[in-house]
Amino acid sequence: MTGQSRAILFILLGMLCISVNDMGIKLLSGDYPLHQMVFVRSGIGLAICLALLRAEGGVALLRTDRPLLHGLRAGLIVTANMLFFAALSVMPLGVATALFFVAPLFITLLAIPVLGEPVGRHRIGAIVVGFVGVGVMMAPGVDWGAIGRASLLLPVLAAACYAGMQVLTRKLGARSAASAMAIYIQSAFLLVSLGFFVVAGDGRFADGVEHPAAVFLLRAWVWPAAGDWWLFGLLGVMSGAIGYCLSMAYKHGTASVVASYEYVALPLAIFWGWAIFGEVPRPVVWLGIALIAGAGLYVFARERAQDRALASARPIRRG
């Protein structure tokens, strides 16, 4: 198997793990607070990452001369994940995933002023088309029922935070072992979730709150039901597997090629939404998804054609 084929296999496995993770989060979102789920999955994920760190060279790999950069990067990815997971509690899985996939468009756009990277009219046109797709899904005439339009912004804001993290990384040139980077992020998840527990773990801030996403963030910790433990364990395994699969994919393959395969996460999310939750996107939603996905894939195709590794060719790392 060639390096590129191995990379494609790993990115497909990584996208499958991401879709299973998101499905598990949505399944548990009606009974448990988000920070409790994050704490459990990150604890298990951290244990997996520590094992991988040992295999890659040991604790010496954790040393860094840029701790503030790693802290800021971790903070942005934690914020992106928390916003996206909150979105899962109030909207269809496929819709949240599609809206998050404006991240490559945000990254390409930010690359112009922050990185000074040239972006031609073709990619600018693709960015416009992608955001038109977002507008189509958020248009006043689209009936989302109990889902408020402000809630639709959650995955878009998550994508913006993710894009900021990726552009910042490229701007400052941070380099570390994949397992070390994963440990920094998992540790940040643990610290944030513990902070939520200390401040709001008893659920006192959830009293009188009506918005489902806010309730998901603020409800009290509860001891998991016996039938839910396997789901918590699955989230932890997926958390560790996502980081490993994506790191291996981008290690063995060309970024602009591998990144295009991340869009397999969209049909997977739509499948889980239909199979588990009975969610069937309406025609206008399909149109928005097509515009967003088409725009992102076109950006990657232009970068690949020009043999350039621009900032948008970065992994969708929602581990």
PDB file of C-alpha atoms in Angstrom:
ATOM      1  CA  MET A   1       0.000   0.000   0.000  1.00  0.00           C
ATOM      2  CA  THR A   2       1.393   3.386  -1.008  1.00  0.00           C
ATOM      3  CA  GLY A   3       1.719   6.273   1.422  1.00  0.00           C
ATOM      4  CA  GLN A   4      -1.127   8.159  -0.271  1.00  0.00           C
ATOM      5  CA  SER A   5      -3.423   5.111  -0.114  1.00  0.00           C
ATOM      6  CA  ARG A   6      -2.579   4.652   3.558  1.00  0.00           C
ATOM      7  CA  ALA A   7      -3.361   8.317   4.160  1.00  0.00           C
ATOM      8  CA  ILE A   8      -6.758   8.004   2.468  1.00  0.00           C
ATOM      9  CA  LEU A   9      -7.571   4.919   4.557  1.00  0.00           C
ATOM     10  CA  PHE A  10      -6.694   6.757   7.769  1.00  0.00           C
ATOM     11  CA  ILE A  11      -8.700   9.867   6.866  1.00  0.00           C
ATOM     12  CA  LEU A  12     -11.747   7.724   6.047  1.00  0.00           C
ATOM     13  CA  LEU A  13     -11.392   5.934   9.391  1.00  0.00           C
ATOM     14  CA  GLY A  14     -10.985   9.303  11.123  1.00  0.00           C
ATOM     15  CA  MET A  15     -14.162  10.682   9.546  1.00  0.00           C
ATOM     16  CA  LEU A  16     -16.041   7.538  10.560  1.00  0.00           C
ATOM     17  CA  CYS A  17     -14.835   8.036  14.150  1.00  0.00           C
ATOM     18  CA  ILE A  18     -15.897  11.706  14.074  1.00  0.00           C
ATOM     19  CA  SER A  19     -19.372  10.783  12.843  1.00  0.00           C
ATOM     20  CA  VAL A  20     -19.758   8.074  15.512  1.00  0.00           C
ATOM     21  CA  ASN A  21     -18.538  10.527  18.173  1.00  0.00           C
ATOM     22  CA  ASP A  22     -21.065  13.169  17.097  1.00  0.00           C
ATOM     23  CA  MET A  23     -23.853  10.600  17.013  1.00  0.00           C
ATOM     24  CA  GLY A  24     -22.960   9.493  20.570  1.00  0.00           C
ATOM     25  CA  ILE A  25     -22.899  13.080  21.838  1.00  0.00           C
ATOM     26  CA  LYS A  26     -26.341  13.702  20.338  1.00  0.00           C
ATOM     27  CA  LEU A  27     -27.721  10.470  21.824  1.00  0.00           C
ATOM     28  CA  LEU A  28     -26.624  11.483  25.327  1.00  0.00           C
ATOM     29  CA  SER A  29     -27.426  15.194  25.031  1.00  0.00           C
ATOM     30  CA  GLY A  30     -30.954  14.849  26.406  1.00  0.00           C
ATOM     31  CA  ASP A  31     -29.883  13.405  29.775  1.00  0.00           C
ATOM     32  CA  TYR A  32     -26.358  14.585  30.637  1.00  0.00           C
ATOM     33  CA  PRO A  33     -24.514  17.918  30.646  1.00  0.00           C
ATOM     34  CA  LEU A  34     -21.993  18.525  27.889  1.00  0.00           C
ATOM     35  CA  HIS A  35     -19.117  19.124  30.300  1.00  0.00           C
ATOM     36  CA  GLN A  36     -19.676  15.744  31.943  1.00  0.00           C
ATOM     37  CA  MET A  37     -19.459  13.994  28.572  1.00  0.00           C
ATOM     38  CA  VAL A  38     -16.375  16.011  27.652  1.00  0.00           C
ATOM     39  CA  PHE A  39     -14.703  15.115  30.952  1.00  0.00           C
ATOM     40  CA  VAL A  40     -15.267  11.378  30.527  1.00  0.00           C
ATOM     41  CA  ARG A  41     -14.308  11.230  26.839  1.00  0.00           C
ATOM     42  CA  SER A  42     -11.233  13.386  27.361  1.00  0.00           C
ATOM     43  CA  GLY A  43     -10.085  11.318  30.323  1.00  0.00           C
ATOM     44  CA  ILE A  44     -10.216   8.154  28.236  1.00  0.00           C
ATOM     45  CA  GLY A  45      -8.771   9.955  25.210  1.00  0.00           C
ATOM     46  CA  LEU A  46      -5.895  11.303  27.302  1.00  0.00           C
ATOM     47  CA  ALA A  47      -5.016   7.797  28.488  1.00  0.00           C
ATOM     48  CA  ILE A  48      -4.912   6.618  24.862  1.00  0.00           C
ATOM     49  CA  CYS A  49      -2.775   9.592  23.831  1.00  0.00           C
ATOM     50  CA  LEU A  50      -0.330   8.984  26.684  1.00  0.00           C
ATOM     51  CA  ALA A  51       0.120   5.418  25.454  1.00  0.00           C
ATOM     52  CA  LEU A  52       0.795   6.739  21.950  1.00  0.00           C
ATOM     53  CA  LEU A  53       3.234   9.311  23.367  1.00  0.00           C
ATOM     54  CA  ARG A  54       5.212   6.550  25.030  1.00  0.00           C
ATOM     55  CA  ALA A  55       5.401   4.695  21.725  1.00  0.00           C
ATOM     56  CA  GLU A  56       6.559   7.847  19.883  1.00  0.00           C
ATOM     57  CA  GLY A  57       9.371   8.722  22.266  1.00  0.00           C
ATOM     58  CA  GLY A  58       8.146   9.438  25.792  1.00  0.00           C
ATOM     59  CA  VAL A  59       7.383  12.449  27.950  1.00  0.00           C
ATOM     60  CA  ALA A  60      10.326  14.415  26.557  1.00  0.00           C
ATOM     61  CA  LEU A  61       8.121  15.192  23.553  1.00  0.00           C
ATOM     62  CA  LEU A  62       5.840  17.269  25.799  1.00  0.00           C
ATOM     63  CA  ARG A  63       8.502  19.929  26.300  1.00  0.00           C
ATOM     64  CA  THR A  64       7.807  23.105  24.367  1.00  0.00           C
ATOM     65  CA  ASP A  65       9.228  26.602  24.210  1.00  0.00           C
ATOM     66  CA  ARG A  66       5.824  28.038  23.236  1.00  0.00           C
ATOM     67  CA  PRO A  67       3.407  27.093  26.026  1.00  0.00           C
ATOM     68  CA  LEU A  68       1.223  30.172  25.488  1.00  0.00           C
ATOM     69  CA  LEU A  69       0.755  29.299  21.831  1.00  0.00           C
ATOM     70  CA  HIS A  70      -0.256  25.756  22.688  1.00  0.00           C
ATOM     71  CA  GLY A  71      -2.608  27.101  25.352  1.00  0.00           C
ATOM     72  CA  LEU A  72      -4.264  29.506  22.900  1.00  0.00           C
ATOM     73  CA  ARG A  73      -4.577  26.808  20.236  1.00  0.00           C
ATOM     74  CA  ALA A  74      -6.100  24.405  22.730  1.00  0.00           C
ATOM     75  CA  GLY A  75      -8.513  27.096  23.936  1.00  0.00           C
ATOM     76  CA  LEU A  76      -9.733  27.751  20.405  1.00  0.00           C
ATOM     77  CA  ILE A  77     -10.269  24.077  19.587  1.00  0.00           C
ATOM     78  CA  VAL A  78     -12.047  23.501  22.908  1.00  0.00           C
ATOM     79  CA  THR A  79     -14.349  26.453  22.156  1.00  0.00           C
ATOM     80  CA  ALA A  80     -14.983  25.137  18.645  1.00  0.00           C
ATOM     81  CA  ASN A  81     -15.873  21.691  19.970  1.00  0.00           C
ATOM     82  CA  MET A  82     -18.111  22.982  22.752  1.00  0.00           C
ATOM     83  CA  LEU A  83     -20.047  25.187  20.308  1.00  0.00           C
ATOM     84  CA  PHE A  84     -20.421  22.339  17.835  1.00  0.00           C
ATOM     85  CA  PHE A  85     -21.504  19.822  20.467  1.00  0.00           C
ATOM     86  CA  ALA A  86     -24.026  22.348  21.788  1.00  0.00           C
ATOM     87  CA  ALA A  87     -25.388  22.626  18.248  1.00  0.00           C
ATOM     88  CA  LEU A  88     -25.908  18.859  18.120  1.00  0.00           C
ATOM     89  CA  SER A  89     -28.412  19.105  20.971  1.00  0.00           C
ATOM     90  CA  VAL A  90     -30.758  21.402  19.036  1.00  0.00           C
ATOM     91  CA  MET A  91     -30.455  20.574  15.323  1.00  0.00           C
ATOM     92  CA  PRO A  92     -30.170  17.643  12.916  1.00  0.00           C
ATOM     93  CA  LEU A  93     -26.760  15.989  12.803  1.00  0.00           C
ATOM     94  CA  GLY A  94     -26.328  16.495   9.059  1.00  0.00           C
ATOM     95  CA  VAL A  95     -27.198  20.185   9.250  1.00  0.00           C
ATOM     96  CA  ALA A  96     -24.712  20.889  12.070  1.00  0.00           C
ATOM     97  CA  THR A  97     -21.978  19.006  10.213  1.00  0.00           C
ATOM     98  CA  ALA A  98     -22.663  20.808   6.933  1.00  0.00           C
ATOM     99  CA  LEU A  99     -22.571  24.240   8.564  1.00  0.00           C
ATOM    100  CA  PHE A 100     -19.301  23.381  10.308  1.00  0.00           C
ATOM    101  CA  PHE A 101     -17.748  22.603   6.926  1.00  0.00           C
ATOM    102  CA  VAL A 102     -17.514  26.306   6.170  1.00  0.00           C
ATOM    103  CA  ALA A 103     -14.295  26.078   8.220  1.00  0.00           C
ATOM    104  CA  PRO A 104     -12.044  25.584   5.139  1.00  0.00           C
ATOM    105  CA  LEU A 105     -13.645  28.676   3.599  1.00  0.00           C
ATOM    106  CA  PHE A 106     -12.970  30.711   6.755  1.00  0.00           C
ATOM    107  CA  ILE A 107      -9.372  29.452   6.747  1.00  0.00           C
ATOM    108  CA  THR A 108      -8.814  30.427   3.117  1.00  0.00           C
ATOM    109  CA  LEU A 109     -10.324  33.861   3.763  1.00  0.00           C
ATOM    110  CA  LEU A 110      -8.210  34.470   6.883  1.00  0.00           C
ATOM    111  CA  ALA A 111      -5.081  33.359   5.021  1.00  0.00           C
ATOM    112  CA  ILE A 112      -5.207  36.549   2.953  1.00  0.00           C
ATOM    113  CA  PRO A 113      -4.634  39.179   5.699  1.00  0.00           C
ATOM    114  CA  VAL A 114      -2.987  36.990   8.332  1.00  0.00           C
ATOM    115  CA  LEU A 115      -0.633  34.847   6.245  1.00  0.00           C
ATOM    116  CA  GLY A 116      -0.329  37.008   3.153  1.00  0.00           C
ATOM    117  CA  GLU A 117      -1.196  34.021   0.947  1.00  0.00           C
ATOM    118  CA  PRO A 118      -2.522  34.844  -2.528  1.00  0.00           C
ATOM    119  CA  VAL A 119      -6.083  33.693  -3.116  1.00  0.00           C
ATOM    120  CA  GLY A 120      -7.356  34.150  -6.667  1.00  0.00           C
ATOM    121  CA  ARG A 121     -10.793  35.004  -7.956  1.00  0.00           C
ATOM    122  CA  HIS A 122     -11.740  31.340  -8.403  1.00  0.00           C
ATOM    123  CA  ARG A 123     -11.337  30.558  -4.714  1.00  0.00           C
ATOM    124  CA  ILE A 124     -12.923  33.856  -3.699  1.00  0.00           C
ATOM    125  CA  GLY A 125     -15.889  32.878  -5.865  1.00  0.00           C
ATOM    126  CA  ALA A 126     -16.016  29.473  -4.163  1.00  0.00           C
ATOM    127  CA  ILE A 127     -16.023  31.144  -0.744  1.00  0.00           C
ATOM    128  CA  VAL A 128     -18.967  33.331  -1.806  1.00  0.00           C
ATOM    129  CA  VAL A 129     -20.852  30.251  -3.048  1.00  0.00           C
ATOM    130  CA  GLY A 130     -20.188  28.434   0.239  1.00  0.00           C
ATOM    131  CA  PHE A 131     -21.545  31.278   2.337  1.00  0.00           C
ATOM    132  CA  VAL A 132     -24.537  31.543   0.004  1.00  0.00           C
ATOM    133  CA  GLY A 133     -25.168  27.922   1.020  1.00  0.00           C
ATOM    134  CA  VAL A 134     -25.181  29.009   4.663  1.00  0.00           C
ATOM    135  CA  GLY A 135     -27.574  31.833   3.775  1.00  0.00           C
ATOM    136  CA  VAL A 136     -29.896  29.418   1.968  1.00  0.00           C
ATOM    137  CA  MET A 137     -30.167  27.246   5.076  1.00  0.00           C
ATOM    138  CA  MET A 138     -30.757  30.279   7.320  1.00  0.00           C
ATOM    139  CA  ALA A 139     -33.149  32.132   4.985  1.00  0.00           C
ATOM    140  CA  PRO A 140     -36.266  33.595   6.642  1.00  0.00           C
ATOM    141  CA  GLY A 141     -38.561  31.439   4.522  1.00  0.00           C
ATOM    142  CA  VAL A 142     -37.046  28.171   5.768  1.00  0.00           C
ATOM    143  CA  ASP A 143     -39.156  26.695   8.550  1.00  0.00           C
ATOM    144  CA  TRP A 144     -36.934  25.188  11.260  1.00  0.00           C
ATOM    145  CA  GLY A 145     -39.761  24.673  13.711  1.00  0.00           C
ATOM    146  CA  ALA A 146     -38.515  24.943  17.291  1.00  0.00           C
ATOM    147  CA  ILE A 147     -34.919  25.573  16.175  1.00  0.00           C
ATOM    148  CA  GLY A 148     -34.154  29.275  16.476  1.00  0.00           C
ATOM    149  CA  ARG A 149     -32.028  30.844  13.773  1.00  0.00           C
ATOM    150  CA  ALA A 150     -29.528  31.947  16.406  1.00  0.00           C
ATOM    151  CA  SER A 151     -28.914  28.246  17.109  1.00  0.00           C
ATOM    152  CA  LEU A 152     -27.909  27.747  13.463  1.00  0.00           C
ATOM    153  CA  LEU A 153     -24.989  30.077  14.124  1.00  0.00           C
ATOM    154  CA  LEU A 154     -23.457  27.669  16.669  1.00  0.00           C
ATOM    155  CA  PRO A 155     -21.687  25.390  14.143  1.00  0.00           C
ATOM    156  CA  VAL A 156     -20.696  28.429  12.047  1.00  0.00           C
ATOM    157  CA  LEU A 157     -19.085  30.053  15.108  1.00  0.00           C
ATOM    158  CA  ALA A 158     -17.437  26.717  15.856  1.00  0.00           C
ATOM    159  CA  ALA A 159     -16.007  26.718  12.333  1.00  0.00           C
ATOM    160  CA  ALA A 160     -14.715  30.284  12.812  1.00  0.00           C
ATOM    161  CA  CYS A 161     -12.918  29.309  16.044  1.00  0.00           C
ATOM    162  CA  TYR A 162     -11.461  26.264  14.350  1.00  0.00           C
ATOM    163  CA  ALA A 163     -10.265  28.401  11.422  1.00  0.00           C
ATOM    164  CA  GLY A 164      -8.619  30.878  13.786  1.00  0.00           C
ATOM    165  CA  MET A 165      -6.779  28.032  15.496  1.00  0.00           C
ATOM    166  CA  GLN A 166      -5.475  26.648  12.200  1.00  0.00           C
ATOM    167  CA  VAL A 167      -4.355  30.004  10.828  1.00  0.00           C
ATOM    168  CA  LEU A 168      -2.673  30.894  14.129  1.00  0.00           C
ATOM    169  CA  THR A 169      -0.801  27.590  14.050  1.00  0.00           C
ATOM    170  CA  ARG A 170       0.452  28.221  10.534  1.00  0.00           C
ATOM    171  CA  LYS A 171       1.321  31.857  11.303  1.00  0.00           C
ATOM    172  CA  LEU A 172       3.485  31.002  14.312  1.00  0.00           C
ATOM    173  CA  GLY A 173       4.849  27.770  12.904  1.00  0.00           C
ATOM    174  CA  ALA A 174       4.158  25.581  15.950  1.00  0.00           C
ATOM    175  CA  ARG A 175       5.541  22.066  15.544  1.00  0.00           C
ATOM    176  CA  SER A 176       5.186  19.163  17.962  1.00  0.00           C
ATOM    177  CA  ALA A 177       4.688  15.422  17.916  1.00  0.00           C
ATOM    178  CA  ALA A 178       1.134  14.440  17.042  1.00  0.00           C
ATOM    179  CA  SER A 179       0.622  12.639  20.355  1.00  0.00           C
ATOM    180  CA  ALA A 180       1.955  15.650  22.293  1.00  0.00           C
ATOM    181  CA  MET A 181      -0.419  18.007  20.466  1.00  0.00           C
ATOM    182  CA  ALA A 182      -3.310  15.665  21.241  1.00  0.00           C
ATOM    183  CA  ILE A 183      -2.324  15.571  24.914  1.00  0.00           C
ATOM    184  CA  TYR A 184      -2.304  19.372  25.130  1.00  0.00           C
ATOM    185  CA  ILE A 185      -5.809  19.479  23.653  1.00  0.00           C
ATOM    186  CA  GLN A 186      -7.198  16.620  25.760  1.00  0.00           C
ATOM    187  CA  SER A 187      -5.745  18.262  28.881  1.00  0.00           C
ATOM    188  CA  ALA A 188      -7.443  21.526  27.940  1.00  0.00           C
ATOM    189  CA  PHE A 189     -10.766  19.691  27.578  1.00  0.00           C
ATOM    190  CA  LEU A 190     -10.308  18.166  31.021  1.00  0.00           C
ATOM    191  CA  LEU A 191      -9.492  21.517  32.630  1.00  0.00           C
ATOM    192  CA  VAL A 192     -12.458  23.280  31.004  1.00  0.00           C
ATOM    193  CA  SER A 193     -14.902  20.503  31.912  1.00  0.00           C
ATOM    194  CA  LEU A 194     -13.625  20.468  35.500  1.00  0.00           C
ATOM    195  CA  GLY A 195     -14.073  24.232  35.598  1.00  0.00           C
ATOM    196  CA  PHE A 196     -17.684  23.828  34.480  1.00  0.00           C
ATOM    197  CA  PHE A 197     -18.184  21.190  37.176  1.00  0.00           C
ATOM    198  CA  VAL A 198     -16.804  23.429  39.931  1.00  0.00           C
ATOM    199  CA  VAL A 199     -18.860  26.439  38.835  1.00  0.00           C
ATOM    200  CA  ALA A 200     -22.049  24.842  37.499  1.00  0.00           C
ATOM    201  CA  GLY A 201     -21.844  21.119  38.217  1.00  0.00           C
ATOM    202  CA  ASP A 202     -24.791  21.197  40.615  1.00  0.00           C
ATOM    203  CA  GLY A 203     -27.051  22.655  37.913  1.00  0.00           C
ATOM    204  CA  ARG A 204     -27.890  25.853  39.793  1.00  0.00           C
ATOM    205  CA  PHE A 205     -27.459  27.993  36.669  1.00  0.00           C
ATOM    206  CA  ALA A 206     -29.851  25.805  34.680  1.00  0.00           C
ATOM    207  CA  ASP A 207     -32.879  26.893  36.727  1.00  0.00           C
ATOM    208  CA  GLY A 208     -35.234  28.909  34.548  1.00  0.00           C
ATOM    209  CA  VAL A 209     -33.155  28.353  31.385  1.00  0.00           C
ATOM    210  CA  GLU A 210     -35.279  27.305  28.419  1.00  0.00           C
ATOM    211  CA  HIS A 211     -32.928  27.148  25.416  1.00  0.00           C
ATOM    212  CA  PRO A 212     -31.977  23.463  24.877  1.00  0.00           C
ATOM    213  CA  ALA A 213     -28.333  24.247  24.065  1.00  0.00           C
ATOM    214  CA  ALA A 214     -27.956  26.338  27.248  1.00  0.00           C
ATOM    215  CA  VAL A 215     -29.586  23.582  29.304  1.00  0.00           C
ATOM    216  CA  PHE A 216     -27.157  21.095  27.722  1.00  0.00           C
ATOM    217  CA  LEU A 217     -24.256  23.247  28.909  1.00  0.00           C
ATOM    218  CA  LEU A 218     -25.558  24.014  32.402  1.00  0.00           C
ATOM    219  CA  ARG A 219     -27.534  21.030  33.694  1.00  0.00           C
ATOM    220  CA  ALA A 220     -26.230  19.151  36.740  1.00  0.00           C
ATOM    221  CA  TRP A 221     -23.883  16.184  36.585  1.00  0.00           C
ATOM    222  CA  VAL A 222     -25.664  12.878  37.138  1.00  0.00           C
ATOM    223  CA  TRP A 223     -24.417   9.344  37.605  1.00  0.00           C
ATOM    224  CA  PRO A 224     -24.760   7.607  34.211  1.00  0.00           C
ATOM    225  CA  ALA A 225     -27.410   4.945  33.819  1.00  0.00           C
ATOM    226  CA  ALA A 226     -26.073   1.409  33.489  1.00  0.00           C
ATOM    227  CA  GLY A 227     -27.092   1.258  29.838  1.00  0.00           C
ATOM    228  CA  ASP A 228     -25.196   4.466  28.991  1.00  0.00           C
ATOM    229  CA  TRP A 229     -21.722   3.560  30.207  1.00  0.00           C
ATOM    230  CA  TRP A 230     -20.822   1.915  26.912  1.00  0.00           C
ATOM    231  CA  LEU A 231     -21.672   5.160  25.099  1.00  0.00           C
ATOM    232  CA  PHE A 232     -19.396   7.165  27.402  1.00  0.00           C
ATOM    233  CA  GLY A 233     -16.642   4.624  26.781  1.00  0.00           C
ATOM    234  CA  LEU A 234     -17.252   4.808  23.037  1.00  0.00           C
ATOM    235  CA  LEU A 235     -16.855   8.601  23.120  1.00  0.00           C
ATOM    236  CA  GLY A 236     -13.499   8.237  24.846  1.00  0.00           C
ATOM    237  CA  VAL A 237     -12.214   5.669  22.359  1.00  0.00           C
ATOM    238  CA  MET A 238     -13.400   7.804  19.446  1.00  0.00           C
ATOM    239  CA  SER A 239     -11.702  10.859  20.945  1.00  0.00           C
ATOM    240  CA  GLY A 240      -8.334   9.101  20.987  1.00  0.00           C
ATOM    241  CA  ALA A 241      -8.854   7.434  17.610  1.00  0.00           C
ATOM    242  CA  ILE A 242      -9.770  10.691  15.845  1.00  0.00           C
ATOM    243  CA  GLY A 243      -6.506  12.402  16.728  1.00  0.00           C
ATOM    244  CA  TYR A 244      -4.429   9.347  15.806  1.00  0.00           C
ATOM    245  CA  CYS A 245      -6.161   8.688  12.466  1.00  0.00           C
ATOM    246  CA  LEU A 246      -5.987  12.306  11.329  1.00  0.00           C
ATOM    247  CA  SER A 247      -2.358  12.662  12.359  1.00  0.00           C
ATOM    248  CA  MET A 248      -1.428   9.503  10.437  1.00  0.00           C
ATOM    249  CA  ALA A 249      -3.406  10.631   7.390  1.00  0.00           C
ATOM    250  CA  TYR A 250      -1.637  13.988   7.177  1.00  0.00           C
ATOM    251  CA  LYS A 251       1.708  12.376   7.949  1.00  0.00           C
ATOM    252  CA  HIS A 252       1.529   9.983   4.979  1.00  0.00           C
ATOM    253  CA  GLY A 253      -0.470  11.995   2.435  1.00  0.00           C
ATOM    254  CA  THR A 254      -0.572  15.336   0.648  1.00  0.00           C
ATOM    255  CA  ALA A 255      -2.657  17.784   2.672  1.00  0.00           C
ATOM    256  CA  SER A 256      -4.802  19.090  -0.200  1.00  0.00           C
ATOM    257  CA  VAL A 257      -5.604  15.523  -1.310  1.00  0.00           C
ATOM    258  CA  VAL A 258      -6.312  14.135   2.153  1.00  0.00           C
ATOM    259  CA  ALA A 259      -8.429  17.141   3.176  1.00  0.00           C
ATOM    260  CA  SER A 260     -10.865  16.578   0.311  1.00  0.00           C
ATOM    261  CA  TYR A 261     -11.737  13.153   1.749  1.00  0.00           C
ATOM    262  CA  GLU A 262     -12.899  14.789   4.982  1.00  0.00           C
ATOM    263  CA  TYR A 263     -16.164  15.567   3.220  1.00  0.00           C
ATOM    264  CA  VAL A 264     -17.144  11.905   3.592  1.00  0.00           C
ATOM    265  CA  ALA A 265     -18.159  13.037   7.100  1.00  0.00           C
ATOM    266  CA  LEU A 266     -21.183  14.776   5.545  1.00  0.00           C
ATOM    267  CA  PRO A 267     -22.945  11.687   4.106  1.00  0.00           C
ATOM    268  CA  LEU A 268     -21.983   9.774   7.254  1.00  0.00           C
ATOM    269  CA  ALA A 269     -23.626  12.436   9.454  1.00  0.00           C
ATOM    270  CA  ILE A 270     -26.723  12.442   7.260  1.00  0.00           C
ATOM    271  CA  PHE A 271     -26.834   8.629   7.445  1.00  0.00           C
ATOM    272  CA  TRP A 272     -26.598   8.554  11.272  1.00  0.00           C
ATOM    273  CA  GLY A 273     -29.178  11.331  11.470  1.00  0.00           C
ATOM    274  CA  TRP A 274     -31.587   9.280   9.355  1.00  0.00           C
ATOM    275  CA  ALA A 275     -30.828   5.848  10.850  1.00  0.00           C
ATOM    276  CA  ILE A 276     -30.734   6.834  14.555  1.00  0.00           C
ATOM    277  CA  PHE A 277     -32.802  10.009  14.850  1.00  0.00           C
ATOM    278  CA  GLY A 278     -35.143   9.822  11.854  1.00  0.00           C
ATOM    279  CA  GLU A 279     -33.790  13.099  10.421  1.00  0.00           C
ATOM    280  CA  VAL A 280     -34.382  13.602   6.683  1.00  0.00           C
ATOM    281  CA  PRO A 281     -33.024  16.868   5.215  1.00  0.00           C
ATOM    282  CA  ARG A 282     -35.528  18.896   3.204  1.00  0.00           C
ATOM    283  CA  PRO A 283     -34.739  20.022  -0.364  1.00  0.00           C
ATOM    284  CA  VAL A 284     -33.610  23.506   0.693  1.00  0.00           C
ATOM    285  CA  VAL A 285     -31.228  21.937   3.215  1.00  0.00           C
ATOM    286  CA  TRP A 286     -29.834  19.625   0.528  1.00  0.00           C
ATOM    287  CA  LEU A 287     -29.216  22.718  -1.619  1.00  0.00           C
ATOM    288  CA  GLY A 288     -27.329  24.451   1.193  1.00  0.00           C
ATOM    289  CA  ILE A 289     -25.270  21.320   1.898  1.00  0.00           C
ATOM    290  CA  ALA A 290     -24.409  20.983  -1.802  1.00  0.00           C
ATOM    291  CA  LEU A 291     -23.259  24.607  -2.044  1.00  0.00           C
ATOM    292  CA  ILE A 292     -21.106  24.410   1.100  1.00  0.00           C
ATOM    293  CA  ALA A 293     -19.545  21.048   0.218  1.00  0.00           C
ATOM    294  CA  GLY A 294     -19.059  21.992  -3.427  1.00  0.00           C
ATOM    295  CA  ALA A 295     -17.333  25.238  -2.498  1.00  0.00           C
ATOM    296  CA  GLY A 296     -14.976  23.524  -0.062  1.00  0.00           C
ATOM    297  CA  LEU A 297     -14.083  20.772  -2.508  1.00  0.00           C
ATOM    298  CA  TYR A 298     -13.443  23.344  -5.231  1.00  0.00           C
ATOM    299  CA  VAL A 299     -11.045  25.240  -2.969  1.00  0.00           C
ATOM    300  CA  PHE A 300      -9.115  22.021  -2.309  1.00  0.00           C
ATOM    301  CA  ALA A 301      -9.103  21.178  -6.021  1.00  0.00           C
ATOM    302  CA  ARG A 302      -7.639  24.586  -6.900  1.00  0.00           C
ATOM    303  CA  GLU A 303      -4.929  24.214  -4.285  1.00  0.00           C
ATOM    304  CA  ARG A 304      -4.104  20.719  -5.502  1.00  0.00           C
ATOM    305  CA  ALA A 305      -3.988  21.870  -9.141  1.00  0.00           C
ATOM    306  CA  GLN A 306      -1.536  24.630  -8.192  1.00  0.00           C
ATOM    307  CA  ASP A 307       0.482  22.219  -6.028  1.00  0.00           C
ATOM    308  CA  ARG A 308       0.232  24.546  -3.041  1.00  0.00           C
ATOM    309  CA  ALA A 309      -0.324  23.685   0.614  1.00  0.00           C
ATOM    310  CA  LEU A 310      -2.340  26.720   1.623  1.00  0.00           C
ATOM    311  CA  ALA A 311      -3.890  27.156   5.047  1.00  0.00           C
ATOM    312  CA  SER A 312      -7.249  25.669   4.073  1.00  0.00           C
ATOM    313  CA  ALA A 313      -5.691  22.255   3.465  1.00  0.00           C
ATOM    314  CA  ARG A 314      -5.708  21.468   7.155  1.00  0.00           C
ATOM    315  CA  PRO A 315      -7.438  18.660   9.034  1.00  0.00           C
ATOM    316  CA  ILE A 316     -10.946  19.069  10.432  1.00  0.00           C
ATOM    317  CA  ARG A 317      -9.744  18.057  13.892  1.00  0.00           C
ATOM    318  CA  ARG A 318     -12.807  17.803  16.102  1.00  0.00           C
ATOM    319  CA  GLY A 319     -11.199  15.324  18.504  1.00  0.00           C
TER     320      GLY A 319
END
